[in-house]
PDB file of C-alpha atoms and ligand atoms in Angstrom:
ATOM      1  CA  UNK A   1      -0.039   0.004   0.021  1.00 87.00           C
ATOM      2  CA  UNK A   2       1.419   3.435  -0.871  1.00 95.00           C
ATOM      3  CA  UNK A   3       2.299   5.862   1.909  1.00 98.00           C
ATOM      4  CA  UNK A   4      -0.135   8.536   3.096  1.00 98.00           C
ATOM      5  CA  UNK A   5       1.138  11.749   1.554  1.00 98.00           C
ATOM      6  CA  UNK A   6       1.581  14.645   4.006  1.00 98.00           C
ATOM      7  CA  UNK A   7       0.216  17.459   1.833  1.00 98.00           C
ATOM      8  CA  UNK A   8       2.189  20.506   2.864  1.00 98.00           C
ATOM      9  CA  UNK A   9       0.182  22.798   0.638  1.00 98.00           C
ATOM     10  CA  UNK A  10      -3.061  21.860   2.380  1.00 98.00           C
ATOM     11  CA  UNK A  11      -1.611  22.144   5.851  1.00 98.00           C
ATOM     12  CA  UNK A  12      -0.058  25.516   4.935  1.00 98.00           C
ATOM     13  CA  UNK A  13      -3.415  26.688   3.510  1.00 98.00           C
ATOM     14  CA  UNK A  14      -5.220  25.885   6.727  1.00 98.00           C
ATOM     15  CA  UNK A  15      -2.431  27.650   8.710  1.00 98.00           C
ATOM     16  CA  UNK A  16      -2.799  30.748   6.557  1.00 98.00           C
ATOM     17  CA  UNK A  17      -6.541  30.891   7.255  1.00 98.00           C
ATOM     18  CA  UNK A  18      -5.849  30.824  11.034  1.00 98.00           C
ATOM     19  CA  UNK A  19      -3.077  33.337  10.618  1.00 98.00           C
ATOM     20  CA  UNK A  20      -5.428  35.713   8.712  1.00 98.00           C
ATOM     21  CA  UNK A  21      -7.729  35.631  11.677  1.00 98.00           C
ATOM     22  CA  UNK A  22      -4.821  36.395  14.001  1.00 98.00           C
ATOM     23  CA  UNK A  23      -3.790  39.289  11.747  1.00 98.00           C
ATOM     24  CA  UNK A  24      -7.334  40.833  12.275  1.00 97.00           C
ATOM     25  CA  UNK A  25      -6.788  40.940  16.041  1.00 97.00           C
ATOM     26  CA  UNK A  26      -3.927  43.355  15.526  1.00 97.00           C
ATOM     27  CA  UNK A  27      -6.312  45.904  13.998  1.00 96.00           C
ATOM     28  CA  UNK A  28      -4.505  48.910  12.449  1.00 94.00           C
ATOM     29  CA  UNK A  29      -1.083  47.887  13.847  1.00 93.00           C
ATOM     30  CA  UNK A  30       1.368  47.599  10.946  1.00 91.00           C
ATOM     31  CA  UNK A  31       2.599  44.135  10.192  1.00 97.00           C
ATOM     32  CA  UNK A  32       5.371  44.388   7.623  1.00 98.00           C
ATOM     33  CA  UNK A  33       7.861  41.776   6.454  1.00 98.00           C
ATOM     34  CA  UNK A  34      10.935  43.036   4.605  1.00 98.00           C
ATOM     35  CA  UNK A  35      12.969  40.756   2.309  1.00 98.00           C
ATOM     36  CA  UNK A  36      16.535  41.730   1.574  1.00 97.00           C
ATOM     37  CA  UNK A  37      18.352  40.236  -1.330  1.00 96.00           C
ATOM     38  CA  UNK A  38      21.840  40.928  -2.674  1.00 97.00           C
ATOM     39  CA  UNK A  39      21.893  40.816  -6.417  1.00 94.00           C
ATOM     40  CA  UNK A  40      19.280  38.791  -8.212  1.00 87.00           C
ATOM     41  CA  UNK A  41      19.054  35.046  -7.953  1.00 84.00           C
ATOM     42  CA  UNK A  42      16.289  33.280  -9.990  1.00 83.00           C
ATOM     43  CA  UNK A  43      15.837  30.518  -7.337  1.00 80.00           C
ATOM     44  CA  UNK A  44      15.550  33.096  -4.531  1.00 84.00           C
ATOM     45  CA  UNK A  45      13.118  35.118  -6.691  1.00 85.00           C
ATOM     46  CA  UNK A  46      10.824  32.189  -6.891  1.00 86.00           C
ATOM     47  CA  UNK A  47      10.852  31.889  -3.018  1.00 88.00           C
ATOM     48  CA  UNK A  48      10.250  35.618  -2.703  1.00 94.00           C
ATOM     49  CA  UNK A  49       7.197  35.522  -5.064  1.00 94.00           C
ATOM     50  CA  UNK A  50       5.770  32.546  -3.027  1.00 94.00           C
ATOM     51  CA  UNK A  51       6.380  34.428   0.240  1.00 97.00           C
ATOM     52  CA  UNK A  52       4.712  37.574  -1.165  1.00 97.00           C
ATOM     53  CA  UNK A  53       1.629  35.637  -2.273  1.00 97.00           C
ATOM     54  CA  UNK A  54       1.284  33.836   1.028  1.00 98.00           C
ATOM     55  CA  UNK A  55       1.898  37.110   3.004  1.00 98.00           C
ATOM     56  CA  UNK A  56      -0.784  38.950   1.018  1.00 97.00           C
ATOM     57  CA  UNK A  57      -3.277  36.150   1.785  1.00 98.00           C
ATOM     58  CA  UNK A  58      -2.721  36.548   5.475  1.00 98.00           C
ATOM     59  CA  UNK A  59      -2.804  40.368   5.351  1.00 97.00           C
ATOM     60  CA  UNK A  60       0.905  40.958   5.938  1.00 98.00           C
ATOM     61  CA  UNK A  61       2.601  43.685   3.788  1.00 97.00           C
ATOM     62  CA  UNK A  62       5.777  42.415   2.263  1.00 98.00           C
ATOM     63  CA  UNK A  63       8.471  44.754   0.983  1.00 97.00           C
ATOM     64  CA  UNK A  64      11.336  43.521  -1.226  1.00 96.00           C
ATOM     65  CA  UNK A  65      14.718  45.368  -1.186  1.00 96.00           C
ATOM     66  CA  UNK A  66      17.332  44.344  -3.714  1.00 96.00           C
ATOM     67  CA  UNK A  67      20.841  45.582  -2.950  1.00 97.00           C
ATOM     68  CA  UNK A  68      23.418  45.766  -5.772  1.00 96.00           C
ATOM     69  CA  UNK A  69      25.295  42.545  -6.393  1.00 95.00           C
ATOM     70  CA  UNK A  70      28.529  44.255  -5.463  1.00 95.00           C
ATOM     71  CA  UNK A  71      27.314  45.151  -1.927  1.00 97.00           C
ATOM     72  CA  UNK A  72      29.673  44.403   0.888  1.00 97.00           C
ATOM     73  CA  UNK A  73      28.913  42.721   4.142  1.00 98.00           C
ATOM     74  CA  UNK A  74      29.081  46.126   5.849  1.00 98.00           C
ATOM     75  CA  UNK A  75      26.561  47.597   3.459  1.00 98.00           C
ATOM     76  CA  UNK A  76      24.183  44.688   3.940  1.00 98.00           C
ATOM     77  CA  UNK A  77      24.542  45.015   7.760  1.00 98.00           C
ATOM     78  CA  UNK A  78      23.836  48.734   7.534  1.00 98.00           C
ATOM     79  CA  UNK A  79      20.669  47.981   5.455  1.00 98.00           C
ATOM     80  CA  UNK A  80      19.633  45.589   8.233  1.00 98.00           C
ATOM     81  CA  UNK A  81      20.315  48.160  10.930  1.00 98.00           C
ATOM     82  CA  UNK A  82      18.103  50.705   9.182  1.00 98.00           C
ATOM     83  CA  UNK A  83      15.320  48.106   9.179  1.00 98.00           C
ATOM     84  CA  UNK A  84      15.906  47.234  12.805  1.00 98.00           C
ATOM     85  CA  UNK A  85      15.252  50.903  13.603  1.00 98.00           C
ATOM     86  CA  UNK A  86      12.044  51.144  11.639  1.00 98.00           C
ATOM     87  CA  UNK A  87       9.049  50.848  13.884  1.00 96.00           C
ATOM     88  CA  UNK A  88       6.746  49.802  11.048  1.00 97.00           C
ATOM     89  CA  UNK A  89       8.919  46.689  10.224  1.00 98.00           C
ATOM     90  CA  UNK A  90       7.941  43.569  12.224  1.00 98.00           C
ATOM     91  CA  UNK A  91      10.152  41.056  10.412  1.00 98.00           C
ATOM     92  CA  UNK A  92      13.320  40.816   8.319  1.00 98.00           C
ATOM     93  CA  UNK A  93      14.347  38.013   6.064  1.00 98.00           C
ATOM     94  CA  UNK A  94      17.706  37.801   4.190  1.00 97.00           C
ATOM     95  CA  UNK A  95      17.409  35.720   0.978  1.00 95.00           C
ATOM     96  CA  UNK A  96      20.132  33.137   0.322  1.00 91.00           C
ATOM     97  CA  UNK A  97      22.494  32.362  -1.268  1.00 90.00           C
ATOM     98  CA  UNK A  98      24.537  35.385  -0.374  1.00 94.00           C
ATOM     99  CA  UNK A  99      27.498  36.347  -2.678  1.00 94.00           C
ATOM    100  CA  UNK A 100      30.991  35.152  -1.688  1.00 94.00           C
ATOM    101  CA  UNK A 101      32.641  37.402   0.818  1.00 95.00           C
ATOM    102  CA  UNK A 102      29.484  37.801   2.857  1.00 97.00           C
ATOM    103  CA  UNK A 103      29.333  35.692   6.005  1.00 97.00           C
ATOM    104  CA  UNK A 104      25.708  34.534   6.521  1.00 95.00           C
ATOM    105  CA  UNK A 105      26.238  34.168  10.272  1.00 94.00           C
ATOM    106  CA  UNK A 106      27.358  37.772  10.640  1.00 96.00           C
ATOM    107  CA  UNK A 107      24.339  38.915   8.626  1.00 97.00           C
ATOM    108  CA  UNK A 108      21.946  36.851  10.709  1.00 96.00           C
ATOM    109  CA  UNK A 109      23.413  38.149  13.886  1.00 97.00           C
ATOM    110  CA  UNK A 110      22.924  41.751  12.729  1.00 98.00           C
ATOM    111  CA  UNK A 111      19.136  41.259  12.716  1.00 98.00           C
ATOM    112  CA  UNK A 112      17.279  42.381  15.878  1.00 98.00           C
ATOM    113  CA  UNK A 113      16.298  39.004  17.462  1.00 97.00           C
ATOM    114  CA  UNK A 114      12.739  40.412  17.888  1.00 98.00           C
ATOM    115  CA  UNK A 115      12.528  40.844  14.094  1.00 98.00           C
ATOM    116  CA  UNK A 116      14.395  37.645  13.189  1.00 98.00           C
ATOM    117  CA  UNK A 117      11.352  35.875  11.805  1.00 98.00           C
ATOM    118  CA  UNK A 118      13.392  33.091  10.252  1.00 97.00           C
ATOM    119  CA  UNK A 119      14.371  32.161  13.785  1.00 97.00           C
ATOM    120  CA  UNK A 120      18.065  31.836  12.961  1.00 96.00           C
ATOM    121  CA  UNK A 121      19.598  34.401  15.271  1.00 96.00           C
ATOM    122  CA  UNK A 122      21.628  32.671  18.150  1.00 94.00           C
ATOM    123  CA  UNK A 123      19.132  34.125  20.626  1.00 95.00           C
ATOM    124  CA  UNK A 124      16.179  32.436  18.909  1.00 96.00           C
ATOM    125  CA  UNK A 125      18.105  29.222  18.218  1.00 95.00           C
ATOM    126  CA  UNK A 126      19.153  29.081  21.850  1.00 94.00           C
ATOM    127  CA  UNK A 127      15.590  29.680  23.068  1.00 95.00           C
ATOM    128  CA  UNK A 128      14.379  26.456  21.514  1.00 95.00           C
ATOM    129  CA  UNK A 129      16.262  24.697  24.237  1.00 95.00           C
ATOM    130  CA  UNK A 130      13.847  26.237  26.713  1.00 92.00           C
ATOM    131  CA  UNK A 131      10.877  24.663  24.866  1.00 86.00           C
ATOM    132  CA  UNK A 132       8.752  27.802  24.262  1.00 75.00           C
ATOM    133  CA  UNK A 133      10.638  29.872  21.658  1.00 84.00           C
ATOM    134  CA  UNK A 134       8.873  33.013  20.469  1.00 87.00           C
ATOM    135  CA  UNK A 135      10.432  32.824  16.976  1.00 97.00           C
ATOM    136  CA  UNK A 136      11.520  29.181  16.220  1.00 96.00           C
ATOM    137  CA  UNK A 137      13.516  28.350  13.172  1.00 97.00           C
ATOM    138  CA  UNK A 138      10.915  28.025  10.383  1.00 97.00           C
ATOM    139  CA  UNK A 139      12.000  24.803   8.624  1.00 98.00           C
ATOM    140  CA  UNK A 140      12.464  22.886  11.927  1.00 98.00           C
ATOM    141  CA  UNK A 141       9.066  24.116  13.109  1.00 97.00           C
ATOM    142  CA  UNK A 142       7.514  23.014   9.751  1.00 98.00           C
ATOM    143  CA  UNK A 143       9.009  19.483   9.973  1.00 98.00           C
ATOM    144  CA  UNK A 144       7.657  19.226  13.571  1.00 98.00           C
ATOM    145  CA  UNK A 145       4.232  20.410  12.465  1.00 97.00           C
ATOM    146  CA  UNK A 146       4.088  17.779   9.645  1.00 98.00           C
ATOM    147  CA  UNK A 147       4.919  15.007  12.049  1.00 98.00           C
ATOM    148  CA  UNK A 148       2.384  16.118  14.574  1.00 97.00           C
ATOM    149  CA  UNK A 149      -0.196  16.260  11.781  1.00 97.00           C
ATOM    150  CA  UNK A 150       0.117  12.480  11.369  1.00 98.00           C
ATOM    151  CA  UNK A 151      -1.403  11.964  14.824  1.00 97.00           C
ATOM    152  CA  UNK A 152       1.500   9.580  15.692  1.00 97.00           C
ATOM    153  CA  UNK A 153       2.497   9.272  19.306  1.00 97.00           C
ATOM    154  CA  UNK A 154       5.907  10.847  19.451  1.00 98.00           C
ATOM    155  CA  UNK A 155       6.605   9.861  22.992  1.00 98.00           C
ATOM    156  CA  UNK A 156       9.266   7.188  22.899  1.00 98.00           C
ATOM    157  CA  UNK A 157       9.149   7.114  19.044  1.00 98.00           C
ATOM    158  CA  UNK A 158      12.593   6.249  17.524  1.00 98.00           C
ATOM    159  CA  UNK A 159      13.442   9.321  15.478  1.00 98.00           C
ATOM    160  CA  UNK A 160      16.411   9.662  13.177  1.00 98.00           C
ATOM    161  CA  UNK A 161      17.333  13.155  11.814  1.00 98.00           C
ATOM    162  CA  UNK A 162      19.813  12.898   8.924  1.00 98.00           C
ATOM    163  CA  UNK A 163      21.860  16.081   8.560  1.00 98.00           C
ATOM    164  CA  UNK A 164      23.177  18.194  11.475  1.00 98.00           C
ATOM    165  CA  UNK A 165      23.230  21.716  10.067  1.00 96.00           C
ATOM    166  CA  UNK A 166      22.707  24.626  12.447  1.00 93.00           C
ATOM    167  CA  UNK A 167      19.616  25.918  10.723  1.00 92.00           C
ATOM    168  CA  UNK A 168      17.791  22.632   9.969  1.00 96.00           C
ATOM    169  CA  UNK A 169      19.013  19.326  11.363  1.00 98.00           C
ATOM    170  CA  UNK A 170      20.048  20.377  14.930  1.00 98.00           C
ATOM    171  CA  UNK A 171      16.977  22.397  15.698  1.00 97.00           C
ATOM    172  CA  UNK A 172      14.730  19.654  14.405  1.00 98.00           C
ATOM    173  CA  UNK A 173      16.331  17.174  16.707  1.00 98.00           C
ATOM    174  CA  UNK A 174      15.837  19.564  19.640  1.00 98.00           C
ATOM    175  CA  UNK A 175      12.180  20.211  18.852  1.00 97.00           C
ATOM    176  CA  UNK A 176      11.454  16.516  18.575  1.00 98.00           C
ATOM    177  CA  UNK A 177      13.322  15.805  21.750  1.00 97.00           C
ATOM    178  CA  UNK A 178      10.777  18.010  23.529  1.00 96.00           C
ATOM    179  CA  UNK A 179       8.077  15.529  22.516  1.00 97.00           C
ATOM    180  CA  UNK A 180      10.054  12.830  24.397  1.00 98.00           C
ATOM    181  CA  UNK A 181      10.884  11.205  21.118  1.00 98.00           C
ATOM    182  CA  UNK A 182      14.210   9.148  21.238  1.00 98.00           C
ATOM    183  CA  UNK A 183      16.297  11.160  18.763  1.00 98.00           C
ATOM    184  CA  UNK A 184      19.426  10.017  16.887  1.00 98.00           C
ATOM    185  CA  UNK A 185      21.183  12.547  14.648  1.00 98.00           C
ATOM    186  CA  UNK A 186      23.114  11.118  11.728  1.00 98.00           C
ATOM    187  CA  UNK A 187      25.694  13.005   9.707  1.00 98.00           C
ATOM    188  CA  UNK A 188      28.763  12.686   7.621  1.00 97.00           C
ATOM    189  CA  UNK A 189      30.534  10.745  10.402  1.00 98.00           C
ATOM    190  CA  UNK A 190      27.776   8.184  10.773  1.00 98.00           C
ATOM    191  CA  UNK A 191      29.188   4.684   9.878  1.00 98.00           C
ATOM    192  CA  UNK A 192      26.122   3.030   8.414  1.00 98.00           C
ATOM    193  CA  UNK A 193      23.164   5.321   7.819  1.00 98.00           C
ATOM    194  CA  UNK A 194      20.788   2.481   6.915  1.00 98.00           C
ATOM    195  CA  UNK A 195      21.386   0.741  10.311  1.00 98.00           C
ATOM    196  CA  UNK A 196      19.855   3.749  11.949  1.00 98.00           C
ATOM    197  CA  UNK A 197      17.095   4.723   9.523  1.00 98.00           C
ATOM    198  CA  UNK A 198      15.806   1.089   9.334  1.00 98.00           C
ATOM    199  CA  UNK A 199      14.885   1.037  13.032  1.00 98.00           C
ATOM    200  CA  UNK A 200      13.260   4.565  13.021  1.00 98.00           C
ATOM    201  CA  UNK A 201       9.579   5.291  13.419  1.00 98.00           C
ATOM    202  CA  UNK A 202      10.258   8.785  12.122  1.00 98.00           C
ATOM    203  CA  UNK A 203      12.968   9.785   9.610  1.00 99.00           C
ATOM    204  CA  UNK A 204      13.700  13.425   8.863  1.00 98.00           C
ATOM    205  CA  UNK A 205      16.222  13.939   6.015  1.00 98.00           C
ATOM    206  CA  UNK A 206      17.813  17.365   5.643  1.00 98.00           C
ATOM    207  CA  UNK A 207      21.074  16.945   3.714  1.00 98.00           C
ATOM    208  CA  UNK A 208      20.796  18.257   0.100  1.00 97.00           C
ATOM    209  CA  UNK A 209      21.666  14.980  -1.687  1.00 98.00           C
ATOM    210  CA  UNK A 210      19.076  13.538  -4.032  1.00 97.00           C
ATOM    211  CA  UNK A 211      18.211   9.859  -3.419  1.00 96.00           C
ATOM    212  CA  UNK A 212      20.281   9.614  -0.230  1.00 98.00           C
ATOM    213  CA  UNK A 213      17.475   7.685   1.482  1.00 98.00           C
ATOM    214  CA  UNK A 214      15.895   4.727  -0.387  1.00 98.00           C
ATOM    215  CA  UNK A 215      12.806   2.628   0.534  1.00 98.00           C
ATOM    216  CA  UNK A 216      15.088  -0.318   1.490  1.00 98.00           C
ATOM    217  CA  UNK A 217      16.531   1.891   4.306  1.00 98.00           C
ATOM    218  CA  UNK A 218      13.171   2.424   5.964  1.00 98.00           C
ATOM    219  CA  UNK A 219      11.071   0.538   8.485  1.00 98.00           C
ATOM    220  CA  UNK A 220       7.615  -0.387   7.032  1.00 98.00           C
ATOM    221  CA  UNK A 221       5.085   2.243   8.145  1.00 98.00           C
ATOM    222  CA  UNK A 222       7.655   4.909   9.057  1.00 98.00           C
ATOM    223  CA  UNK A 223       6.929   8.616   8.827  1.00 98.00           C
ATOM    224  CA  UNK A 224       9.410  10.219   6.423  1.00 99.00           C
ATOM    225  CA  UNK A 225       9.884  13.955   6.255  1.00 98.00           C
ATOM    226  CA  UNK A 226      11.952  15.010   3.330  1.00 98.00           C
ATOM    227  CA  UNK A 227      13.405  18.507   3.879  1.00 98.00           C
ATOM    228  CA  UNK A 228      15.806  18.368   0.899  1.00 97.00           C
ATOM    229  CA  UNK A 229      15.435  20.629  -2.091  1.00 95.00           C
ATOM    230  CA  UNK A 230      17.602  19.676  -5.060  1.00 94.00           C
ATOM    231  CA  UNK A 231      17.409  20.640  -8.705  1.00 90.00           C
ATOM    232  CA  UNK A 232      17.788  17.584 -10.884  1.00 86.00           C
ATOM    233  CA  UNK A 233      19.652  17.620 -14.297  1.00 87.00           C
ATOM    234  CA  UNK A 234      16.221  17.984 -16.052  1.00 91.00           C
ATOM    235  CA  UNK A 235      15.450  21.159 -13.914  1.00 88.00           C
ATOM    236  CA  UNK A 236      12.944  19.241 -11.757  1.00 93.00           C
ATOM    237  CA  UNK A 237      12.969  19.789  -7.985  1.00 93.00           C
ATOM    238  CA  UNK A 238      13.536  16.560  -5.956  1.00 96.00           C
ATOM    239  CA  UNK A 239      14.164  15.888  -2.297  1.00 97.00           C
ATOM    240  CA  UNK A 240      16.751  13.763  -0.498  1.00 98.00           C
ATOM    241  CA  UNK A 241      14.483  10.727  -0.385  1.00 98.00           C
ATOM    242  CA  UNK A 242      13.915   8.477  -3.366  1.00 98.00           C
ATOM    243  CA  UNK A 243      10.181   9.068  -3.604  1.00 98.00           C
ATOM    244  CA  UNK A 244       9.155   5.981  -5.626  1.00 98.00           C
ATOM    245  CA  UNK A 245      10.869   3.389  -3.356  1.00 98.00           C
ATOM    246  CA  UNK A 246      10.060   5.202  -0.130  1.00 98.00           C
ATOM    247  CA  UNK A 247       6.390   5.491  -1.117  1.00 98.00           C
ATOM    248  CA  UNK A 248       6.115   1.676  -1.142  1.00 98.00           C
ATOM    249  CA  UNK A 249       7.495   1.255   2.396  1.00 98.00           C
ATOM    250  CA  UNK A 250       6.695   4.380   4.409  1.00 98.00           C
ATOM    251  CA  UNK A 251       3.391   4.951   6.255  1.00 98.00           C
ATOM    252  CA  UNK A 252       3.618   8.766   5.837  1.00 98.00           C
ATOM    253  CA  UNK A 253       5.706  10.682   3.314  1.00 98.00           C
ATOM    254  CA  UNK A 254       6.150  14.352   2.382  1.00 98.00           C
ATOM    255  CA  UNK A 255       6.336  15.080  -1.353  1.00 98.00           C
ATOM    256  CA  UNK A 256       8.966  17.436  -2.738  1.00 97.00           C
ATOM    257  CA  UNK A 257       7.870  19.988  -3.849  1.00 96.00           C
ATOM    258  CA  UNK A 258       4.666  20.458  -1.841  1.00 97.00           C
ATOM    259  CA  UNK A 259       5.716  19.127   1.523  1.00 98.00           C
ATOM    260  CA  UNK A 260       7.988  20.911   4.008  1.00 98.00           C
ATOM    261  CA  UNK A 261       8.436  24.007   1.765  1.00 96.00           C
ATOM    262  CA  UNK A 262       4.918  25.541   1.958  1.00 97.00           C
ATOM    263  CA  UNK A 263       4.691  24.880   5.677  1.00 98.00           C
ATOM    264  CA  UNK A 264       8.066  26.643   6.206  1.00 98.00           C
ATOM    265  CA  UNK A 265       6.532  29.732   4.517  1.00 98.00           C
ATOM    266  CA  UNK A 266       3.546  29.611   6.753  1.00 98.00           C
ATOM    267  CA  UNK A 267       5.869  29.406   9.780  1.00 98.00           C
ATOM    268  CA  UNK A 268       7.650  32.490   8.508  1.00 98.00           C
ATOM    269  CA  UNK A 269       4.294  34.324   8.460  1.00 98.00           C
ATOM    270  CA  UNK A 270       3.448  32.959  11.873  1.00 98.00           C
ATOM    271  CA  UNK A 271       6.690  34.357  13.241  1.00 98.00           C
ATOM    272  CA  UNK A 272       6.080  37.683  11.560  1.00 98.00           C
ATOM    273  CA  UNK A 273       2.680  37.976  13.345  1.00 98.00           C
ATOM    274  CA  UNK A 274       4.253  36.952  16.659  1.00 98.00           C
ATOM    275  CA  UNK A 275       6.984  39.552  16.154  1.00 98.00           C
ATOM    276  CA  UNK A 276       4.188  42.088  15.619  1.00 97.00           C
ATOM    277  CA  UNK A 277       2.574  41.115  18.891  1.00 96.00           C
ATOM    278  CA  UNK A 278      -0.114  38.551  17.922  1.00 96.00           C
ATOM    279  CA  UNK A 279      -0.779  35.509  20.020  1.00 94.00           C
ATOM    280  CA  UNK A 280      -0.521  32.816  17.460  1.00 95.00           C
TER     281      UNK A 280
HETATM  282  P1  NAP B   1      23.691  22.053   4.817  1.00 90.40           P
HETATM  283  O1  NAP B   1      23.965  23.272   5.687  1.00 90.40           O
HETATM  284  O2  NAP B   1      24.543  21.818   3.619  1.00 90.40           O
HETATM  285  O3  NAP B   1      23.717  20.810   5.744  1.00 90.40           O
HETATM  286  C1  NAP B   1      23.661  19.511   5.217  1.00 90.40           C
HETATM  287  C2  NAP B   1      23.908  18.474   6.334  1.00 90.40           C
HETATM  288  O4  NAP B   1      23.891  17.218   5.813  1.00 90.40           O
HETATM  289  C3  NAP B   1      25.218  18.751   7.007  1.00 90.40           C
HETATM  290  O5  NAP B   1      25.028  18.606   8.411  1.00 90.40           O
HETATM  291  C4  NAP B   1      26.101  17.596   6.473  1.00 90.40           C
HETATM  292  O6  NAP B   1      27.103  17.196   7.334  1.00 90.40           O
HETATM  293  C5  NAP B   1      25.062  16.529   6.372  1.00 90.40           C
HETATM  294  N1  NAP B   1      25.505  15.523   5.328  1.00 90.40           N
HETATM  295  C6  NAP B   1      26.190  15.676   4.211  1.00 90.40           C
HETATM  296  N2  NAP B   1      26.289  14.503   3.547  1.00 90.40           N
HETATM  297  C7  NAP B   1      25.756  13.571   4.336  1.00 90.40           C
HETATM  298  C8  NAP B   1      25.571  12.181   4.246  1.00 90.40           C
HETATM  299  N3  NAP B   1      26.080  11.485   3.198  1.00 90.40           N
HETATM  300  N4  NAP B   1      24.929  11.517   5.238  1.00 90.40           N
HETATM  301  C9  NAP B   1      24.416  12.171   6.359  1.00 90.40           C
HETATM  302  N5  NAP B   1      24.579  13.533   6.423  1.00 90.40           N
HETATM  303  C10 NAP B   1      25.214  14.191   5.501  1.00 90.40           C
HETATM  304  O7  NAP B   1      22.155  22.205   4.278  1.00 90.40           O
HETATM  305  P2  NAP B   1      20.883  22.679   5.102  1.00 90.40           P
HETATM  306  O8  NAP B   1      20.782  24.157   5.030  1.00 90.40           O
HETATM  307  O9  NAP B   1      20.704  21.950   6.383  1.00 90.40           O
HETATM  308  O10 NAP B   1      19.729  22.103   4.088  1.00 90.40           O
HETATM  309  C11 NAP B   1      19.602  20.726   3.858  1.00 90.40           C
HETATM  310  C12 NAP B   1      18.624  20.499   2.691  1.00 90.40           C
HETATM  311  O11 NAP B   1      17.366  21.053   3.028  1.00 90.40           O
HETATM  312  C13 NAP B   1      18.990  21.281   1.426  1.00 90.40           C
HETATM  313  O12 NAP B   1      18.569  20.496   0.284  1.00 90.40           O
HETATM  314  C14 NAP B   1      18.254  22.513   1.444  1.00 90.40           C
HETATM  315  O13 NAP B   1      17.984  23.095   0.156  1.00 90.40           O
HETATM  316  C15 NAP B   1      16.988  22.033   2.101  1.00 90.40           C
HETATM  317  N6  NAP B   1      16.199  23.056   2.826  1.00 90.40           N
HETATM  318  C16 NAP B   1      14.839  23.017   2.635  1.00 90.40           C
HETATM  319  C17 NAP B   1      14.079  23.912   3.251  1.00 90.40           C
HETATM  320  C18 NAP B   1      12.548  23.838   3.100  1.00 90.40           C
HETATM  321  O14 NAP B   1      11.885  24.768   3.530  1.00 90.40           O
HETATM  322  N7  NAP B   1      12.027  22.826   2.527  1.00 90.40           N
HETATM  323  C19 NAP B   1      14.647  24.926   4.161  1.00 90.40           C
HETATM  324  C20 NAP B   1      16.008  24.881   4.324  1.00 90.40           C
HETATM  325  C21 NAP B   1      16.833  23.913   3.599  1.00 90.40           C
HETATM  326  P3  NAP B   1      28.557  17.936   7.419  1.00 90.40           P
HETATM  327  O15 NAP B   1      28.287  19.398   7.761  1.00 90.40           O
HETATM  328  O16 NAP B   1      29.269  17.205   8.467  1.00 90.40           O
HETATM  329  O17 NAP B   1      29.108  17.781   6.015  1.00 90.40           O
END
């Protein structure tokens, strides 16, 4: 029997409906998200357009600022500082990839943590250890939301997170630990990845390598969350999980595209409303 698909587009749509109601509770208070991009990147532009469409649906104004491609780190940080000072700006997002010579960590740290709606500032990253972060990292929160949507009992569930990046793998592991799931984090030093994934009730893959996880590496009935976004040689977007083989073994599976991505955007909007003072 094929896996039950976790439809991120549907989940995100329902979230946006709830977020639009939360937006109303703020009345005339400005809720503005500003996207900063250095140069022009076609892939980032697609994300920006998706974010703009979703923001408009919720009633959040989104402003897009494009800095010249030759901008220095200091100039980008100055642009961020100006946004930090603007009372009408609730949230700031810096689009990636950034040109060589600009350190993404320095840039992220320049954002006022109260406006860091991607949840990547060390203050927000650190706060997830305390269980109730105001602005959690969006992709990690999206992966968590998709797992919770399955209705599975996470307490005691064997969970394997593949990938240990600061912005995705590590925060996902921490969020799932709060559910009393038994979490193993696999990475480049892991000896035999399949030994771990085969015993997992939940597998989250966030690496950026197409086809890294195959159906024969999964326990029958497992919940598989594919965070990866990779462009194939034919231009098609694929995840890190081989969809066809995983679909025959998994109990739940996120498609790529249409899984984690749309829910991540909804989390960005939720964080923007929270930054503006909404209880959501
Ligand atoms: P990243 O910073 O490149 O991290 C990738 C991680 O995978 C690293 O921890 C790396 O370990 C580990 N890794 C590499 N090869 C591995 C292997 N063979 N087995 C196990 N682990 C391995 O990437 P990221 O920012 O976390 O993003 C991961 C993927 O998610 C990308 O495809 C990205 O496009 C996608 N993504 C999706 C969303 C979304 O909303 N859907 C959001 C963000 C990112 P080392 O550091 O030790 O090499």
